[in-house]
Amino acid sequence: MKLPFVQPKMMGDMIRRQIRAVLYRDSVSTTAELAQSTGISFPTISKTLDEMNDQGEVVLTGLGASSGGRRPKQYRLNADHMTGLAVALEKDYSSYAVLNYVGEVIGREKLPGVLHDGPERLTEQIATFVQRYPHLRALTLGVPGAVNNGRVFHIPDYEKFKNLDFKGLYEERFSLRVQAENDMNATVLGYHDRSGDDQNRSLVYLYLGQNGPGAGIMVNGDVVRGSSFFSGEVSFLPLYDSRNFFQAVQELSSAQNGKERRAKLIDAMSRLVAVFTATLNPHSVLFCSTDLTERDLADVRKGSASYVPADNLPSLLVRDWEEDYFHGLNQLTIRTMLGLGID
């Protein structure tokens, strides 16, 4: 059988990506350690490192310990080689984080929200960072809506952004590597990375949010986006005879007192957990700490157990949504800079 021809440039790019991944993970490595970690020959790694060093992508940090012969050279990624910008678009604000090539946050700023203003205002904000950071090469946008290959096609209440191709617009406008991601997909990815959770675990991350309820779903370490990238839009789930989940959440504000509101919230969340238990059967369901407290979890579990057998229920956890979300956006930005993809 004739094997497909792999162009030398493609092979070289693949080798560089593997080197970047190891150096990002381990911070510092020798040529021999990189060869062992990647399975690529020592001469090829050595030659590629020399090229990356000449181009300023990696730097020689010193010499490692000797095992009897010449002390090996140690390399790390050059933190100043490239920067990336992670943007969280929220109802009342836009949060910006600037990261260097080793993933450190070197700048953070919160600016007025742009979702009601439109893309022109967002472009103005991004332009200020492009001017301020000449080595900016990657841009990640977290969007409260359904996104398909950089285009948002479902973003309730923000008509000015509906069907906007973030990727096409900003790659052409600023010559950056651009990705746009649903906010809850970024959040579940951020939690997974921060927690060091087992790669084979399934997770559901629920958030009521300023822009309506949403969920991030992960199976075997991969974010589930669905056949039309509509996965996680839990607002539409018909959990009641005449109401969907979003309508049930909206009714919470009309509750006569805090006790009634809490009872309705617990009931809605219990039904949602039961739905995911009976369909996905995840290992864990995560809630935002602004939606539920640790005390609420026992009542949600009890409520869910009235719909599905308790032995099948997932573990229930309360998380800091903002920290997980921003970490996910940062990780997506770092992977873009390193050329490692987004999953």
Coordinates of C-alpha atoms in Angstrom, one line a residue:
M1 CA 0.0 0.0 0.0
K2 CA 1.3 3.4 -0.9
L3 CA 1.7 5.7 2.1
P4 CA 0.5 9.3 1.8
F5 CA 3.3 11.9 1.2
V6 CA 3.9 14.2 4.1
Q7 CA 5.5 17.5 3.1
P8 CA 8.6 18.5 5.0
K9 CA 7.1 21.7 6.2
M10 CA 4.1 19.9 7.7
M11 CA 6.5 17.5 9.4
G12 CA 8.6 20.4 10.7
D13 CA 5.5 22.1 12.1
M14 CA 4.4 18.9 13.8
I15 CA 7.8 18.5 15.5
R16 CA 7.7 22.1 16.7
R17 CA 4.2 21.7 18.2
Q18 CA 5.4 18.7 20.1
I19 CA 8.4 20.5 21.4
R20 CA 6.3 23.5 22.5
A21 CA 3.8 21.2 24.3
V22 CA 6.6 19.5 26.3
L23 CA 8.3 22.8 27.1
Y24 CA 5.0 24.4 28.2
R25 CA 4.3 21.4 30.4
D26 CA 7.7 20.9 31.9
S27 CA 9.0 24.6 31.7
V28 CA 12.6 23.5 31.1
S29 CA 13.9 20.4 29.2
T30 CA 17.1 19.1 27.7
T31 CA 17.4 17.9 24.1
A32 CA 17.5 14.3 25.4
E33 CA 14.5 14.8 27.6
L34 CA 12.6 16.3 24.6
A35 CA 13.6 13.4 22.4
Q36 CA 12.4 10.9 25.0
S37 CA 9.1 12.7 25.6
T38 CA 8.2 13.2 22.0
G39 CA 9.6 10.0 20.5
I40 CA 11.5 12.1 17.9
S41 CA 15.2 11.4 17.3
F42 CA 17.8 13.3 19.2
P43 CA 19.4 14.8 16.0
T44 CA 16.0 16.0 14.7
I45 CA 15.2 17.6 18.1
S46 CA 18.6 19.2 18.3
K47 CA 18.3 20.7 14.8
T48 CA 14.8 22.0 15.4
L49 CA 15.8 23.5 18.8
D50 CA 18.7 25.4 17.1
E51 CA 16.2 26.8 14.5
M52 CA 13.7 27.8 17.2
N53 CA 16.5 29.4 19.3
D54 CA 17.7 31.4 16.3
Q55 CA 14.1 32.6 15.7
G56 CA 13.7 33.6 19.3
E57 CA 11.0 31.1 20.1
V58 CA 13.1 29.2 22.7
V59 CA 16.0 30.3 24.8
L60 CA 19.0 28.4 26.3
T61 CA 18.6 28.6 30.1
G62 CA 21.8 26.9 31.1
L63 CA 23.3 23.5 31.5
G64 CA 21.8 20.5 33.3
A65 CA 23.5 18.0 35.6
S66 CA 26.0 15.7 34.0
S67 CA 25.8 12.0 34.2
G68 CA 29.5 11.6 33.4
G69 CA 29.9 13.3 30.0
R70 CA 29.2 16.8 28.7
R71 CA 26.6 18.7 30.6
P72 CA 23.4 18.9 28.5
K73 CA 21.9 22.2 27.4
Q74 CA 18.5 23.2 28.9
Y75 CA 15.8 25.0 26.9
R76 CA 12.6 26.8 27.7
L77 CA 10.0 28.8 25.8
N78 CA 10.8 32.5 25.3
A79 CA 8.1 34.2 27.3
D80 CA 8.4 37.4 25.2
H81 CA 8.2 35.6 21.8
M82 CA 4.4 36.1 21.5
T83 CA 1.4 37.4 23.4
G84 CA -2.3 36.4 23.3
L85 CA -5.5 38.2 24.3
A86 CA -8.4 36.4 26.0
V87 CA -11.7 38.3 26.1
A88 CA -14.9 37.5 28.1
L89 CA -17.9 39.3 26.8
E90 CA -20.4 39.8 29.5
K91 CA -23.6 41.8 29.8
D92 CA -22.2 44.7 31.8
Y93 CA -18.5 44.4 31.1
S94 CA -15.8 43.0 28.9
S95 CA -12.8 41.4 30.7
Y96 CA -9.4 41.3 28.9
A97 CA -6.4 39.2 29.9
V98 CA -3.0 39.5 28.1
L99 CA -0.8 36.3 28.2
N100 CA 2.8 35.8 27.3
Y101 CA 4.1 32.7 25.5
V102 CA 4.4 30.6 28.6
G103 CA 0.9 31.3 29.7
E104 CA 1.5 34.0 32.4
V105 CA -1.1 36.8 32.7
I106 CA 0.9 40.0 32.1
G107 CA -2.0 42.4 31.8
R108 CA -5.7 42.4 32.9
E109 CA -8.3 45.0 32.3
K110 CA -12.1 45.3 32.7
L111 CA -13.8 47.6 30.2
P112 CA -17.5 48.6 29.6
G113 CA -19.7 45.9 28.1
V114 CA -20.2 46.0 24.3
L115 CA -23.0 43.4 23.7
H116 CA -25.7 46.1 23.5
D117 CA -23.5 48.5 21.5
G118 CA -22.4 46.2 18.7
P119 CA -19.2 44.9 17.0
E120 CA -17.8 48.3 16.3
R121 CA -17.3 49.1 20.0
L122 CA -15.7 45.7 20.5
T123 CA -13.4 46.3 17.6
E124 CA -12.3 49.6 19.2
Q125 CA -11.5 47.9 22.5
I126 CA -9.5 45.1 20.8
A127 CA -7.6 47.7 18.7
T128 CA -6.2 49.3 21.8
F129 CA -4.6 46.1 22.9
V130 CA -3.2 45.4 19.4
Q131 CA -1.5 48.8 19.5
R132 CA -0.2 48.3 23.0
Y133 CA 1.2 44.8 22.4
P134 CA 3.1 44.6 19.1
H135 CA 3.7 40.8 19.5
L136 CA 0.0 40.0 19.9
R137 CA -0.8 37.1 17.7
A138 CA -3.7 35.2 19.2
L139 CA -7.3 36.3 20.2
T140 CA -9.9 34.2 22.0
L141 CA -13.4 35.5 22.6
G142 CA -15.8 34.0 25.1
V143 CA -19.4 34.6 23.9
P144 CA -22.7 34.0 25.7
G145 CA -24.2 32.2 22.8
A146 CA -23.9 29.2 20.4
V147 CA -20.8 29.4 18.2
N148 CA -19.9 27.4 15.1
N149 CA -16.4 27.8 13.8
G150 CA -16.0 31.3 15.0
R151 CA -19.5 32.5 14.0
V152 CA -22.2 33.1 16.7
F153 CA -25.6 32.0 15.4
H154 CA -27.7 32.1 18.6
I155 CA -27.2 34.9 21.1
P156 CA -30.5 36.0 22.7
D157 CA -31.0 39.7 23.5
Y158 CA -27.9 40.8 21.5
E159 CA -29.2 41.1 18.0
K160 CA -26.3 43.2 16.8
F161 CA -24.0 40.2 17.3
K162 CA -26.2 37.6 15.8
N163 CA -24.5 35.7 12.9
L164 CA -21.3 37.7 13.4
D165 CA -18.2 35.9 12.2
F166 CA -15.8 36.8 14.9
K167 CA -13.0 34.6 13.4
G168 CA -13.3 36.0 9.9
L169 CA -13.7 39.6 11.0
Y170 CA -10.7 39.8 13.3
E171 CA -8.4 37.6 11.4
E172 CA -8.8 40.0 8.5
R173 CA -8.9 43.2 10.6
F174 CA -5.9 42.5 12.9
S175 CA -4.1 39.5 11.2
L176 CA -4.5 37.4 14.4
R177 CA -5.2 33.7 15.0
V178 CA -8.8 34.0 16.2
Q179 CA -11.3 31.7 17.9
A180 CA -14.6 32.3 19.5
E181 CA -16.1 29.9 22.0
N182 CA -19.3 29.5 23.9
D183 CA -18.8 30.8 27.5
M184 CA -19.9 27.5 29.2
N185 CA -17.7 25.4 26.9
A186 CA -14.8 27.5 28.0
T187 CA -15.8 27.2 31.6
V188 CA -16.0 23.4 31.7
L189 CA -12.7 23.2 29.9
G190 CA -11.2 25.6 32.5
Y191 CA -12.5 23.5 35.4
H192 CA -11.2 20.3 33.9
D193 CA -7.7 21.8 33.5
R194 CA -7.6 23.4 36.9
S195 CA -8.8 20.4 38.7
G196 CA -6.6 17.8 37.0
D197 CA -9.7 15.6 36.7
D198 CA -9.4 12.2 35.1
Q199 CA -9.5 12.4 31.3
N200 CA -12.2 9.8 31.1
R201 CA -14.7 11.6 33.4
S202 CA -17.9 13.2 32.1
L203 CA -18.9 16.6 33.4
V204 CA -21.8 19.0 33.2
Y205 CA -21.2 22.6 34.3
L206 CA -24.5 24.6 34.9
Y207 CA -24.8 28.4 35.3
L208 CA -27.9 30.6 35.4
G209 CA -25.8 33.6 34.4
Q210 CA -26.6 37.2 33.4
N211 CA -27.5 36.1 29.9
G212 CA -29.8 33.1 30.7
P213 CA -29.0 29.5 31.7
G214 CA -26.3 27.5 30.0
A215 CA -24.3 24.3 30.4
G216 CA -20.9 23.2 29.4
I217 CA -20.7 19.4 28.7
M218 CA -17.5 17.3 28.6
V219 CA -17.2 13.6 27.8
N220 CA -13.9 11.8 28.1
G221 CA -12.0 15.0 28.2
D222 CA -13.6 16.5 25.1
V223 CA -16.1 19.4 25.1
V224 CA -19.4 18.3 23.5
R225 CA -20.6 20.9 21.0
G226 CA -23.3 18.8 19.2
S227 CA -24.1 18.3 15.6
S228 CA -25.1 21.9 15.1
F229 CA -23.0 23.4 17.9
F230 CA -26.2 23.9 20.0
S231 CA -25.3 21.6 22.9
G232 CA -25.7 23.0 26.4
E233 CA -28.6 25.4 25.6
V234 CA -30.6 24.1 28.6
S235 CA -33.0 27.1 28.5
F236 CA -35.1 25.1 26.1
L237 CA -35.5 21.9 28.1
P238 CA -39.2 21.4 28.7
L239 CA -38.9 20.4 32.4
Y240 CA -42.5 21.4 33.2
D241 CA -45.9 20.9 31.5
S242 CA -46.1 24.5 30.2
R243 CA -42.7 25.9 30.9
N244 CA -39.1 25.3 29.8
F245 CA -36.1 25.7 32.2
F246 CA -35.6 29.3 31.2
Q247 CA -39.2 30.3 31.9
A248 CA -39.0 28.5 35.3
V249 CA -35.9 30.4 36.2
Q250 CA -37.5 33.7 35.1
E251 CA -40.4 33.0 37.5
L252 CA -38.0 33.0 40.5
S253 CA -38.1 36.8 40.6
S254 CA -41.8 36.7 41.2
A255 CA -41.5 34.5 44.3
Q256 CA -43.2 36.1 47.3
N257 CA -40.2 35.5 49.6
G258 CA -36.8 34.0 49.8
K259 CA -38.0 30.6 51.1
E260 CA -40.4 30.2 48.1
R261 CA -37.7 31.3 45.7
R262 CA -35.2 28.8 47.0
A263 CA -37.8 26.0 46.8
K264 CA -38.5 26.8 43.2
L265 CA -34.8 27.0 42.4
I266 CA -34.1 23.7 44.1
D267 CA -36.9 22.0 42.2
A268 CA -35.7 23.3 38.8
M269 CA -32.1 22.3 39.4
S270 CA -33.2 18.9 40.7
R271 CA -35.1 18.3 37.5
L272 CA -32.2 19.4 35.4
V273 CA -29.8 17.1 37.3
A274 CA -32.3 14.2 36.8
V275 CA -32.4 14.9 33.0
F276 CA -28.6 14.8 32.7
T277 CA -28.4 11.7 34.9
A278 CA -30.9 9.8 32.8
T279 CA -29.2 10.9 29.5
L280 CA -25.5 11.5 29.9
N281 CA -25.1 9.9 33.4
P282 CA -22.1 12.2 34.2
H283 CA -19.6 11.7 37.0
S284 CA -20.1 15.3 38.2
V285 CA -22.5 18.2 37.9
L286 CA -21.0 21.6 38.8
F287 CA -22.9 24.7 39.9
C288 CA -21.9 28.3 40.2
S289 CA -21.4 29.6 43.7
T290 CA -23.7 32.6 42.9
D291 CA -26.6 30.2 42.0
L292 CA -26.3 27.5 44.8
T293 CA -24.6 27.1 48.1
E294 CA -23.1 23.9 49.6
R295 CA -26.2 23.7 51.8
D296 CA -28.4 23.6 48.7
L297 CA -26.6 20.6 47.2
A298 CA -28.2 18.2 49.6
D299 CA -31.6 19.4 48.8
V300 CA -30.9 19.2 45.0
R301 CA -29.7 15.6 45.4
K302 CA -32.8 14.7 47.4
G303 CA -35.0 16.3 44.8
S304 CA -33.3 14.6 41.9
A305 CA -33.6 11.3 43.7
S306 CA -37.4 11.6 43.4
Y307 CA -37.0 11.3 39.6
V308 CA -34.1 8.9 39.2
P309 CA -32.6 6.2 41.4
A310 CA -30.2 7.9 43.8
D311 CA -27.4 5.4 43.2
N312 CA -27.0 6.8 39.7
L313 CA -26.8 10.5 40.7
P314 CA -23.5 12.3 40.0
S315 CA -21.4 14.1 42.5
L316 CA -22.6 17.7 42.9
L317 CA -20.1 20.5 43.4
V318 CA -20.2 24.3 43.8
R319 CA -17.5 26.2 41.9
D320 CA -16.3 29.8 41.3
W321 CA -17.6 30.2 37.8
E322 CA -15.6 33.3 36.9
E323 CA -12.3 31.7 37.9
D324 CA -13.1 28.5 35.8
Y325 CA -14.3 30.6 32.9
F326 CA -11.3 32.9 32.7
H327 CA -8.9 30.0 33.1
G328 CA -10.6 28.2 30.2
L329 CA -10.3 31.2 28.0
N330 CA -6.6 31.6 28.9
Q331 CA -6.0 27.9 28.1
L332 CA -7.6 28.3 24.7
T333 CA -5.5 31.3 24.0
I334 CA -2.3 29.5 25.1
R335 CA -3.1 26.5 22.9
T336 CA -3.7 28.8 19.9
M337 CA -0.3 30.5 20.4
L338 CA 1.4 27.1 20.7
G339 CA -0.5 25.7 17.7
L340 CA -2.0 22.9 19.8
G341 CA -5.6 23.2 18.8
I342 CA -8.5 23.9 21.2
D343 CA -9.4 20.5 22.7

